[in-house]
Amino acid sequence: TVKEVLLTKLNFPAPMVSINGPAEISRSRPDRITLEAMGIPSACANASTNLGYRWVATSGNLNFADYPEIITNAATLTIPPFVLEPDLTNTMDYNVYNFTVECFVNTIQGDVPDRIAYARVTVKIFRSSVYVVYKTASRMV
């Protein structure tokens, strides 16, 4: 297998970022989702090592403003159980959420848009299994 990769050399120091784990994750609705980004500061001389992070939901009908308990400006994004929903139209077995983490040099002026590194991950949310639990050992006839 051959994979072609295009590299762009920048003329300024910029960080690199990746998300630990596979590029596509499958979970069910009651699962807690934890995504961890790993930023690496530029190795250039005099480059700042103070990195900042910002997580963005790029698809999947999730508005982080509706969930103030979800912290989106840290290296780790943790989404509580039952926040992400499976497909509600019954046309697919799962619902797709795409998340992007932006890693930038955290300066007094804020992040510089052209010096941001990005990484993406896809999360597929499946319906959870339904189990029946009887309160008695057997049914009475």
mmCIF file of N, CA and C in Angstrom:
data_model
loop_
_atom_site.group_PDB
_atom_site.id
_atom_site.type_symbol
_atom_site.label_atom_id
_atom_site.label_comp_id
_atom_site.label_asym_id
_atom_site.label_seq_id
_atom_site.Cartn_x
_atom_site.Cartn_y
_atom_site.Cartn_z
ATOM 1 N N THR A 1 0.836 -1.176 0.000
ATOM 2 C CA THR A 1 0.000 0.000 0.000
ATOM 3 C C THR A 1 0.881 1.239 0.000
ATOM 4 N N VAL A 2 0.519 2.183 -0.802
ATOM 5 C CA VAL A 2 1.264 3.442 -0.894
ATOM 6 C C VAL A 2 0.328 4.568 -0.502
ATOM 7 N N LYS A 3 0.826 5.459 0.342
ATOM 8 C CA LYS A 3 0.047 6.618 0.745
ATOM 9 C C LYS A 3 0.863 7.867 0.457
ATOM 10 N N GLU A 4 0.251 8.805 -0.236
ATOM 11 C CA GLU A 4 0.928 10.045 -0.565
ATOM 12 C C GLU A 4 0.541 11.104 0.455
ATOM 13 N N VAL A 5 1.542 11.787 1.007
ATOM 14 C CA VAL A 5 1.314 12.810 2.020
ATOM 15 C C VAL A 5 1.905 14.120 1.518
ATOM 16 N N LEU A 6 1.118 15.181 1.606
ATOM 17 C CA LEU A 6 1.576 16.497 1.197
ATOM 18 C C LEU A 6 1.971 17.284 2.446
ATOM 19 N N LEU A 7 3.200 17.743 2.492
ATOM 20 C CA LEU A 7 3.687 18.537 3.610
ATOM 21 C C LEU A 7 3.896 19.972 3.165
ATOM 22 N N THR A 8 3.515 20.892 4.036
ATOM 23 C CA THR A 8 3.724 22.308 3.767
ATOM 24 C C THR A 8 4.652 22.859 4.831
ATOM 25 N N LYS A 9 5.791 23.360 4.425
ATOM 26 C CA LYS A 9 6.747 23.933 5.371
ATOM 27 C C LYS A 9 6.381 25.393 5.603
ATOM 28 N N LEU A 10 6.203 25.737 6.860
ATOM 29 C CA LEU A 10 5.827 27.104 7.224
ATOM 30 C C LEU A 10 7.067 27.931 7.490
ATOM 31 N N ASN A 11 6.951 29.233 7.336
ATOM 32 C CA ASN A 11 8.090 30.119 7.611
ATOM 33 C C ASN A 11 7.957 30.776 8.983
ATOM 34 N N PHE A 12 7.173 30.158 9.871
ATOM 35 C CA PHE A 12 7.005 30.653 11.238
ATOM 36 C C PHE A 12 6.752 29.444 12.148
ATOM 37 N N PRO A 13 7.031 29.586 13.444
ATOM 38 C CA PRO A 13 6.804 28.455 14.351
ATOM 39 C C PRO A 13 5.318 28.202 14.576
ATOM 40 N N ALA A 14 4.898 26.967 14.447
ATOM 41 C CA ALA A 14 3.503 26.578 14.674
ATOM 42 C C ALA A 14 3.492 25.203 15.340
ATOM 43 N N PRO A 15 2.508 24.934 16.186
ATOM 44 C CA PRO A 15 2.442 23.632 16.864
ATOM 45 C C PRO A 15 1.919 22.535 15.936
ATOM 46 N N MET A 16 2.027 21.299 16.403
ATOM 47 C CA MET A 16 1.418 20.145 15.742
ATOM 48 C C MET A 16 0.441 19.541 16.734
ATOM 49 N N VAL A 17 -0.591 18.865 16.233
ATOM 50 C CA VAL A 17 -1.557 18.244 17.126
ATOM 51 C C VAL A 17 -2.063 16.941 16.516
ATOM 52 N N SER A 18 -2.367 15.988 17.380
ATOM 53 C CA SER A 18 -3.007 14.742 16.971
ATOM 54 C C SER A 18 -3.982 14.347 18.072
ATOM 55 N N ILE A 19 -4.913 13.469 17.732
ATOM 56 C CA ILE A 19 -5.867 12.956 18.714
ATOM 57 C C ILE A 19 -5.510 11.505 18.970
ATOM 58 N N ASN A 20 -5.297 11.166 20.234
ATOM 59 C CA ASN A 20 -4.934 9.800 20.590
ATOM 60 C C ASN A 20 -6.058 8.836 20.234
ATOM 61 N N GLY A 21 -5.700 7.685 19.689
ATOM 62 C CA GLY A 21 -6.684 6.672 19.342
ATOM 63 C C GLY A 21 -6.971 6.662 17.858
ATOM 64 N N PRO A 22 -7.962 5.855 17.463
ATOM 65 C CA PRO A 22 -8.292 5.747 16.036
ATOM 66 C C PRO A 22 -8.993 6.996 15.519
ATOM 67 N N ALA A 23 -9.024 7.148 14.206
ATOM 68 C CA ALA A 23 -9.669 8.302 13.570
ATOM 69 C C ALA A 23 -11.188 8.178 13.571
ATOM 70 N N GLU A 24 -11.685 6.944 13.824
ATOM 71 C CA GLU A 24 -13.121 6.710 13.884
ATOM 72 C C GLU A 24 -13.426 5.837 15.100
ATOM 73 N N ILE A 25 -14.367 6.302 15.921
ATOM 74 C CA ILE A 25 -14.714 5.617 17.166
ATOM 75 C C ILE A 25 -16.192 5.258 17.128
ATOM 76 N N SER A 26 -16.533 4.056 17.586
ATOM 77 C CA SER A 26 -17.932 3.631 17.677
ATOM 78 C C SER A 26 -18.290 3.425 19.141
ATOM 79 N N ARG A 27 -19.384 4.064 19.571
ATOM 80 C CA ARG A 27 -19.850 3.963 20.959
ATOM 81 C C ARG A 27 -21.365 3.894 20.961
ATOM 82 N N SER A 28 -21.941 3.544 22.120
ATOM 83 C CA SER A 28 -23.395 3.577 22.264
ATOM 84 C C SER A 28 -23.776 4.770 23.125
ATOM 85 N N ARG A 29 -25.040 5.100 23.108
ATOM 86 C CA ARG A 29 -25.525 6.334 23.734
ATOM 87 C C ARG A 29 -25.168 6.473 25.219
ATOM 88 N N PRO A 30 -25.249 5.427 26.048
ATOM 89 C CA PRO A 30 -24.950 5.637 27.470
ATOM 90 C C PRO A 30 -23.452 5.705 27.807
ATOM 91 N N ASP A 31 -22.585 5.674 26.805
ATOM 92 C CA ASP A 31 -21.143 5.727 27.069
ATOM 93 C C ASP A 31 -20.657 7.162 27.255
ATOM 94 N N ARG A 32 -19.698 7.321 28.136
ATOM 95 C CA ARG A 32 -18.983 8.594 28.264
ATOM 96 C C ARG A 32 -17.912 8.604 27.181
ATOM 97 N N ILE A 33 -17.803 9.695 26.457
ATOM 98 C CA ILE A 33 -16.835 9.813 25.365
ATOM 99 C C ILE A 33 -15.697 10.713 25.833
ATOM 100 N N THR A 34 -14.471 10.216 25.734
ATOM 101 C CA THR A 34 -13.301 11.011 26.094
ATOM 102 C C THR A 34 -12.352 11.046 24.906
ATOM 103 N N LEU A 35 -12.072 12.240 24.428
ATOM 104 C CA LEU A 35 -11.150 12.450 23.322
ATOM 105 C C LEU A 35 -9.965 13.237 23.850
ATOM 106 N N GLU A 36 -8.763 12.742 23.572
ATOM 107 C CA GLU A 36 -7.564 13.377 24.109
ATOM 108 C C GLU A 36 -6.649 13.851 22.987
ATOM 109 N N ALA A 37 -6.377 15.145 22.975
ATOM 110 C CA ALA A 37 -5.479 15.733 21.988
ATOM 111 C C ALA A 37 -4.076 15.831 22.559
ATOM 112 N N MET A 38 -3.106 15.667 21.683
ATOM 113 C CA MET A 38 -1.715 15.806 22.098
ATOM 114 C C MET A 38 -1.057 16.848 21.215
ATOM 115 N N GLY A 39 -0.822 18.024 21.788
ATOM 116 C CA GLY A 39 -0.173 19.102 21.059
ATOM 117 C C GLY A 39 1.325 19.079 21.288
ATOM 118 N N ILE A 40 2.068 19.368 20.252
ATOM 119 C CA ILE A 40 3.527 19.437 20.344
ATOM 120 C C ILE A 40 3.941 20.823 19.880
ATOM 121 N N PRO A 41 4.594 21.588 20.767
ATOM 122 C CA PRO A 41 5.019 22.935 20.349
ATOM 123 C C PRO A 41 6.097 22.861 19.275
ATOM 124 N N SER A 42 6.259 23.945 18.578
ATOM 125 C CA SER A 42 7.273 24.027 17.535
ATOM 126 C C SER A 42 8.664 23.839 18.139
ATOM 127 N N ALA A 43 9.519 23.159 17.393
ATOM 128 C CA ALA A 43 10.897 22.949 17.838
ATOM 129 C C ALA A 43 11.809 24.102 17.420
ATOM 130 N N CYS A 44 11.249 25.139 16.797
ATOM 131 C CA CYS A 44 12.038 26.293 16.366
ATOM 132 C C CYS A 44 12.600 27.032 17.578
ATOM 133 N N ALA A 45 13.731 27.649 17.391
ATOM 134 C CA ALA A 45 14.342 28.436 18.462
ATOM 135 C C ALA A 45 13.415 29.580 18.848
ATOM 136 N N ASN A 46 13.317 29.861 20.120
ATOM 137 C CA ASN A 46 12.509 30.939 20.684
ATOM 138 C C ASN A 46 11.001 30.772 20.466
ATOM 139 N N ALA A 47 10.546 29.584 20.115
ATOM 140 C CA ALA A 47 9.110 29.347 19.932
ATOM 141 C C ALA A 47 8.461 29.125 21.302
ATOM 142 N N SER A 48 7.282 29.677 21.491
ATOM 143 C CA SER A 48 6.560 29.520 22.747
ATOM 144 C C SER A 48 6.063 28.085 22.876
ATOM 145 N N THR A 49 6.107 27.564 24.096
ATOM 146 C CA THR A 49 5.638 26.201 24.348
ATOM 147 C C THR A 49 4.293 26.190 25.061
ATOM 148 N N ASN A 50 3.703 27.367 25.273
ATOM 149 C CA ASN A 50 2.414 27.473 25.951
ATOM 150 C C ASN A 50 1.297 27.264 24.920
ATOM 151 N N LEU A 51 0.709 26.066 24.935
ATOM 152 C CA LEU A 51 -0.300 25.729 23.933
ATOM 153 C C LEU A 51 -1.702 25.849 24.495
ATOM 154 N N GLY A 52 -2.636 26.229 23.635
ATOM 155 C CA GLY A 52 -4.045 26.272 23.975
ATOM 156 C C GLY A 52 -4.811 25.343 23.051
ATOM 157 N N TYR A 53 -6.003 24.941 23.489
ATOM 158 C CA TYR A 53 -6.827 24.008 22.712
ATOM 159 C C TYR A 53 -8.251 24.537 22.609
ATOM 160 N N ARG A 54 -8.923 24.170 21.521
ATOM 161 C CA ARG A 54 -10.328 24.499 21.342
ATOM 162 C C ARG A 54 -10.972 23.353 20.566
ATOM 163 N N TRP A 55 -12.015 22.742 21.153
ATOM 164 C CA TRP A 55 -12.743 21.666 20.487
ATOM 165 C C TRP A 55 -13.988 22.237 19.819
ATOM 166 N N VAL A 56 -14.285 21.747 18.609
ATOM 167 C CA VAL A 56 -15.438 22.192 17.839
ATOM 168 C C VAL A 56 -16.160 20.957 17.311
ATOM 169 N N ALA A 57 -17.485 20.938 17.465
ATOM 170 C CA ALA A 57 -18.301 19.887 16.854
ATOM 171 C C ALA A 57 -18.649 20.357 15.457
ATOM 172 N N THR A 58 -18.098 19.704 14.439
ATOM 173 C CA THR A 58 -18.283 20.160 13.062
ATOM 174 C C THR A 58 -19.465 19.504 12.368
ATOM 175 N N SER A 59 -20.022 18.457 12.954
ATOM 176 C CA SER A 59 -21.250 17.846 12.424
ATOM 177 C C SER A 59 -21.905 17.048 13.545
ATOM 178 N N GLY A 60 -23.195 16.774 13.385
ATOM 179 C CA GLY A 60 -23.873 15.929 14.357
ATOM 180 C C GLY A 60 -24.841 16.642 15.270
ATOM 181 N N ASN A 61 -25.193 17.872 15.005
ATOM 182 C CA ASN A 61 -26.212 18.582 15.785
ATOM 183 C C ASN A 61 -25.900 18.624 17.285
ATOM 184 N N LEU A 62 -24.681 18.998 17.622
ATOM 185 C CA LEU A 62 -24.289 19.175 19.025
ATOM 186 C C LEU A 62 -23.833 20.615 19.200
ATOM 187 N N ASN A 63 -24.496 21.327 20.102
ATOM 188 C CA ASN A 63 -24.125 22.701 20.414
ATOM 189 C C ASN A 63 -23.533 22.704 21.820
ATOM 190 N N PHE A 64 -22.228 22.947 21.920
ATOM 191 C CA PHE A 64 -21.570 22.929 23.223
ATOM 192 C C PHE A 64 -22.150 23.961 24.180
ATOM 193 N N ALA A 65 -22.739 25.030 23.667
ATOM 194 C CA ALA A 65 -23.329 26.061 24.529
ATOM 195 C C ALA A 65 -24.500 25.497 25.339
ATOM 196 N N ASP A 66 -25.142 24.437 24.848
ATOM 197 C CA ASP A 66 -26.247 23.803 25.575
ATOM 198 C C ASP A 66 -25.769 22.938 26.733
ATOM 199 N N TYR A 67 -24.466 22.672 26.796
ATOM 200 C CA TYR A 67 -23.893 21.806 27.826
ATOM 201 C C TYR A 67 -22.703 22.511 28.471
ATOM 202 N N PRO A 68 -22.949 23.439 29.397
ATOM 203 C CA PRO A 68 -21.846 24.200 29.996
ATOM 204 C C PRO A 68 -20.869 23.337 30.798
ATOM 205 N N GLU A 69 -21.270 22.118 31.155
ATOM 206 C CA GLU A 69 -20.370 21.234 31.911
ATOM 207 C C GLU A 69 -19.294 20.614 31.019
ATOM 208 N N ILE A 70 -19.460 20.705 29.700
ATOM 209 C CA ILE A 70 -18.449 20.185 28.780
ATOM 210 C C ILE A 70 -17.396 21.262 28.559
ATOM 211 N N ILE A 71 -16.168 20.959 28.919
ATOM 212 C CA ILE A 71 -15.056 21.913 28.796
ATOM 213 C C ILE A 71 -14.430 21.738 27.416
ATOM 214 N N THR A 72 -14.456 22.797 26.628
ATOM 215 C CA THR A 72 -13.976 22.720 25.248
ATOM 216 C C THR A 72 -12.629 23.403 25.024
ATOM 217 N N ASN A 73 -12.038 23.957 26.075
ATOM 218 C CA ASN A 73 -10.759 24.660 25.903
ATOM 219 C C ASN A 73 -9.622 23.966 26.642
ATOM 220 N N ALA A 74 -9.656 22.632 26.674
ATOM 221 C CA ALA A 74 -8.599 21.838 27.306
ATOM 222 C C ALA A 74 -8.147 20.762 26.319
ATOM 223 N N ALA A 75 -7.054 20.105 26.622
ATOM 224 C CA ALA A 75 -6.535 19.061 25.740
ATOM 225 C C ALA A 75 -7.471 17.861 25.671
ATOM 226 N N THR A 76 -8.235 17.612 26.734
ATOM 227 C CA THR A 76 -9.144 16.471 26.771
ATOM 228 C C THR A 76 -10.585 16.952 26.713
ATOM 229 N N LEU A 77 -11.360 16.357 25.811
ATOM 230 C CA LEU A 77 -12.786 16.638 25.696
ATOM 231 C C LEU A 77 -13.533 15.440 26.259
ATOM 232 N N THR A 78 -14.345 15.667 27.289
ATOM 233 C CA THR A 78 -15.147 14.603 27.884
ATOM 234 C C THR A 78 -16.618 14.945 27.707
ATOM 235 N N ILE A 79 -17.327 14.043 27.046
ATOM 236 C CA ILE A 79 -18.757 14.231 26.794
ATOM 237 C C ILE A 79 -19.508 13.244 27.668
ATOM 238 N N PRO A 80 -20.383 13.738 28.562
ATOM 239 C CA PRO A 80 -21.109 12.848 29.483
ATOM 240 C C PRO A 80 -22.028 11.874 28.742
ATOM 241 N N PRO A 81 -22.445 10.813 29.442
ATOM 242 C CA PRO A 81 -23.382 9.862 28.841
ATOM 243 C C PRO A 81 -24.690 10.546 28.438
ATOM 244 N N PHE A 82 -25.326 10.022 27.402
ATOM 245 C CA PHE A 82 -26.633 10.443 26.906
ATOM 246 C C PHE A 82 -26.651 11.827 26.265
ATOM 247 N N VAL A 83 -25.489 12.425 26.001
ATOM 248 C CA VAL A 83 -25.453 13.712 25.298
ATOM 249 C C VAL A 83 -25.499 13.471 23.788
ATOM 250 N N LEU A 84 -24.689 12.543 23.314
ATOM 251 C CA LEU A 84 -24.694 12.206 21.893
ATOM 252 C C LEU A 84 -25.799 11.194 21.635
ATOM 253 N N GLU A 85 -26.557 11.414 20.567
ATOM 254 C CA GLU A 85 -27.717 10.578 20.288
ATOM 255 C C GLU A 85 -27.507 9.733 19.043
ATOM 256 N N PRO A 86 -28.105 8.529 19.013
ATOM 257 C CA PRO A 86 -28.072 7.733 17.787
ATOM 258 C C PRO A 86 -28.993 8.345 16.739
ATOM 259 N N ASP A 87 -29.028 7.770 15.563
ATOM 260 C CA ASP A 87 -29.904 8.259 14.501
ATOM 261 C C ASP A 87 -31.358 8.140 14.949
ATOM 262 N N LEU A 88 -32.078 9.248 14.941
ATOM 263 C CA LEU A 88 -33.471 9.267 15.390
ATOM 264 C C LEU A 88 -34.463 9.104 14.243
ATOM 265 N N THR A 89 -33.962 9.079 13.004
ATOM 266 C CA THR A 89 -34.852 8.947 11.849
ATOM 267 C C THR A 89 -35.062 7.493 11.437
ATOM 268 N N ASN A 90 -34.334 6.592 12.073
ATOM 269 C CA ASN A 90 -34.382 5.160 11.753
ATOM 270 C C ASN A 90 -33.950 4.856 10.320
ATOM 271 N N THR A 91 -33.168 5.717 9.716
ATOM 272 C CA THR A 91 -32.657 5.459 8.375
ATOM 273 C C THR A 91 -31.246 4.885 8.405
ATOM 274 N N MET A 92 -30.555 5.052 9.537
ATOM 275 C CA MET A 92 -29.196 4.530 9.678
ATOM 276 C C MET A 92 -29.074 3.818 11.020
ATOM 277 N N ASP A 93 -28.047 2.997 11.148
ATOM 278 C CA ASP A 93 -27.809 2.285 12.400
ATOM 279 C C ASP A 93 -27.131 3.171 13.446
ATOM 280 N N TYR A 94 -26.595 4.288 13.018
ATOM 281 C CA TYR A 94 -25.826 5.154 13.912
ATOM 282 C C TYR A 94 -25.942 6.606 13.475
ATOM 283 N N ASN A 95 -25.497 7.506 14.351
ATOM 284 C CA ASN A 95 -25.417 8.928 14.042
ATOM 285 C C ASN A 95 -23.944 9.308 14.070
ATOM 286 N N VAL A 96 -23.535 10.165 13.165
ATOM 287 C CA VAL A 96 -22.126 10.538 13.037
ATOM 288 C C VAL A 96 -21.897 11.929 13.613
ATOM 289 N N TYR A 97 -20.891 12.014 14.482
ATOM 290 C CA TYR A 97 -20.430 13.291 15.036
ATOM 291 C C TYR A 97 -18.960 13.443 14.647
ATOM 292 N N ASN A 98 -18.614 14.586 14.114
ATOM 293 C CA ASN A 98 -17.214 14.890 13.801
ATOM 294 C C ASN A 98 -16.742 15.997 14.731
ATOM 295 N N PHE A 99 -15.584 15.779 15.311
ATOM 296 C CA PHE A 99 -14.991 16.757 16.224
ATOM 297 C C PHE A 99 -13.625 17.171 15.699
ATOM 298 N N THR A 100 -13.349 18.457 15.818
ATOM 299 C CA THR A 100 -12.050 19.015 15.429
ATOM 300 C C THR A 100 -11.449 19.689 16.647
ATOM 301 N N VAL A 101 -10.172 19.421 16.886
ATOM 302 C CA VAL A 101 -9.459 20.144 17.938
ATOM 303 C C VAL A 101 -8.490 21.103 17.250
ATOM 304 N N GLU A 102 -8.484 22.324 17.740
ATOM 305 C CA GLU A 102 -7.554 23.336 17.258
ATOM 306 C C GLU A 102 -6.496 23.521 18.340
ATOM 307 N N CYS A 103 -5.245 23.466 17.951
ATOM 308 C CA CYS A 103 -4.132 23.667 18.888
ATOM 309 C C CYS A 103 -3.376 24.904 18.425
ATOM 310 N N PHE A 104 -3.123 25.812 19.352
ATOM 311 C CA PHE A 104 -2.502 27.079 18.987
ATOM 312 C C PHE A 104 -1.546 27.517 20.083
ATOM 313 N N VAL A 105 -0.660 28.439 19.726
ATOM 314 C CA VAL A 105 0.232 29.033 20.717
ATOM 315 C C VAL A 105 -0.598 30.040 21.499
ATOM 316 N N ASN A 106 -0.712 29.816 22.785
ATOM 317 C CA ASN A 106 -1.541 30.644 23.655
ATOM 318 C C ASN A 106 -0.737 31.869 24.080
ATOM 319 N N THR A 107 -1.061 33.011 23.489
ATOM 320 C CA THR A 107 -0.336 34.250 23.774
ATOM 321 C C THR A 107 -1.268 35.253 24.441
ATOM 322 N N ILE A 108 -0.731 36.358 24.862
ATOM 323 C CA ILE A 108 -1.527 37.418 25.490
ATOM 324 C C ILE A 108 -2.553 37.955 24.505
ATOM 325 N N GLN A 109 -2.176 38.027 23.237
ATOM 326 C CA GLN A 109 -3.087 38.519 22.205
ATOM 327 C C GLN A 109 -4.128 37.469 21.820
ATOM 328 N N GLY A 110 -3.992 36.264 22.288
ATOM 329 C CA GLY A 110 -4.882 35.174 21.900
ATOM 330 C C GLY A 110 -4.228 34.321 20.833
ATOM 331 N N ASP A 111 -4.992 33.440 20.253
ATOM 332 C CA ASP A 111 -4.433 32.570 19.229
ATOM 333 C C ASP A 111 -4.342 33.311 17.896
ATOM 334 N N VAL A 112 -3.342 32.951 17.129
ATOM 335 C CA VAL A 112 -3.135 33.544 15.813
ATOM 336 C C VAL A 112 -3.711 32.566 14.786
ATOM 337 N N PRO A 113 -4.754 32.961 14.040
ATOM 338 C CA PRO A 113 -5.472 32.016 13.174
ATOM 339 C C PRO A 113 -4.609 31.231 12.188
ATOM 340 N N ASP A 114 -3.588 31.865 11.602
ATOM 341 C CA ASP A 114 -2.796 31.123 10.620
ATOM 342 C C ASP A 114 -1.747 30.225 11.284
ATOM 343 N N ARG A 115 -1.691 30.224 12.586
ATOM 344 C CA ARG A 115 -0.735 29.380 13.311
ATOM 345 C C ARG A 115 -1.445 28.333 14.163
ATOM 346 N N ILE A 116 -2.551 27.847 13.660
ATOM 347 C CA ILE A 116 -3.334 26.835 14.362
ATOM 348 C C ILE A 116 -3.155 25.499 13.658
ATOM 349 N N ALA A 117 -2.984 24.454 14.454
ATOM 350 C CA ALA A 117 -2.939 23.095 13.916
ATOM 351 C C ALA A 117 -4.277 22.423 14.223
ATOM 352 N N TYR A 118 -4.721 21.552 13.327
ATOM 353 C CA TYR A 118 -6.026 20.898 13.466
ATOM 354 C C TYR A 118 -5.872 19.388 13.442
ATOM 355 N N ALA A 119 -6.757 18.715 14.173
ATOM 356 C CA ALA A 119 -6.883 17.256 14.084
ATOM 357 C C ALA A 119 -8.373 16.942 14.187
ATOM 358 N N ARG A 120 -8.793 15.861 13.519
ATOM 359 C CA ARG A 120 -10.213 15.516 13.472
ATOM 360 C C ARG A 120 -10.430 14.066 13.878
ATOM 361 N N VAL A 121 -11.612 13.815 14.445
ATOM 362 C CA VAL A 121 -12.012 12.457 14.805
ATOM 363 C C VAL A 121 -13.505 12.324 14.541
ATOM 364 N N THR A 122 -13.916 11.125 14.144
ATOM 365 C CA THR A 122 -15.322 10.819 13.897
ATOM 366 C C THR A 122 -15.813 9.880 14.982
ATOM 367 N N VAL A 123 -16.972 10.187 15.554
ATOM 368 C CA VAL A 123 -17.590 9.346 16.576
ATOM 369 C C VAL A 123 -18.943 8.884 16.052
ATOM 370 N N LYS A 124 -19.122 7.569 15.983
ATOM 371 C CA LYS A 124 -20.408 6.997 15.569
ATOM 372 C C LYS A 124 -21.142 6.537 16.824
ATOM 373 N N ILE A 125 -22.382 7.007 16.987
ATOM 374 C CA ILE A 125 -23.185 6.653 18.153
ATOM 375 C C ILE A 125 -24.286 5.683 17.723
ATOM 376 N N PHE A 126 -24.233 4.478 18.298
ATOM 377 C CA PHE A 126 -25.221 3.445 18.032
ATOM 378 C C PHE A 126 -26.258 3.421 19.151
ATOM 379 N N ARG A 127 -27.403 2.846 18.856
ATOM 380 C CA ARG A 127 -28.405 2.643 19.909
ATOM 381 C C ARG A 127 -27.863 1.653 20.920
ATOM 382 N N SER A 128 -28.224 1.839 22.173
ATOM 383 C CA SER A 128 -27.808 0.877 23.188
ATOM 384 C C SER A 128 -28.794 -0.285 23.214
ATOM 385 N N SER A 129 -28.319 -1.424 23.650
ATOM 386 C CA SER A 129 -29.160 -2.609 23.738
ATOM 387 C C SER A 129 -30.205 -2.426 24.830
ATOM 388 N N VAL A 130 -31.343 -3.052 24.633
ATOM 389 C CA VAL A 130 -32.422 -2.999 25.617
ATOM 390 C C VAL A 130 -32.511 -4.369 26.271
ATOM 391 N N TYR A 131 -32.489 -4.377 27.591
ATOM 392 C CA TYR A 131 -32.567 -5.623 28.345
ATOM 393 C C TYR A 131 -33.823 -5.605 29.210
ATOM 394 N N VAL A 132 -34.426 -6.779 29.374
ATOM 395 C CA VAL A 132 -35.594 -6.921 30.229
ATOM 396 C C VAL A 132 -35.140 -7.586 31.518
ATOM 397 N N VAL A 133 -35.515 -6.991 32.642
ATOM 398 C CA VAL A 133 -35.163 -7.555 33.941
ATOM 399 C C VAL A 133 -36.461 -7.824 34.685
ATOM 400 N N TYR A 134 -36.670 -9.070 35.073
ATOM 401 C CA TYR A 134 -37.862 -9.431 35.842
ATOM 402 C C TYR A 134 -37.600 -9.205 37.308
ATOM 403 N N LYS A 135 -38.623 -8.698 38.031
ATOM 404 C CA LYS A 135 -38.471 -8.454 39.467
ATOM 405 C C LYS A 135 -38.571 -9.734 40.278
ATOM 406 N N THR A 136 -39.199 -10.768 39.725
ATOM 407 C CA THR A 136 -39.303 -12.062 40.415
ATOM 408 C C THR A 136 -38.513 -13.093 39.625
ATOM 409 N N ALA A 137 -38.210 -14.184 40.265
ATOM 410 C CA ALA A 137 -37.399 -15.215 39.640
ATOM 411 C C ALA A 137 -38.118 -15.856 38.455
ATOM 412 N N SER A 138 -39.430 -15.975 38.515
ATOM 413 C CA SER A 138 -40.173 -16.537 37.401
ATOM 414 C C SER A 138 -41.569 -15.907 37.355
ATOM 415 N N ARG A 139 -42.203 -16.080 36.227
ATOM 416 C CA ARG A 139 -43.550 -15.542 36.111
ATOM 417 C C ARG A 139 -44.555 -16.455 36.783
ATOM 418 N N MET A 140 -45.522 -15.842 37.392
ATOM 419 C CA MET A 140 -46.586 -16.627 38.022
ATOM 420 C C MET A 140 -47.681 -16.871 36.989
ATOM 421 N N VAL A 141 -48.211 -18.093 36.940
ATOM 422 C CA VAL A 141 -49.229 -18.453 35.958
ATOM 423 C C VAL A 141 -50.567 -18.567 36.628
#
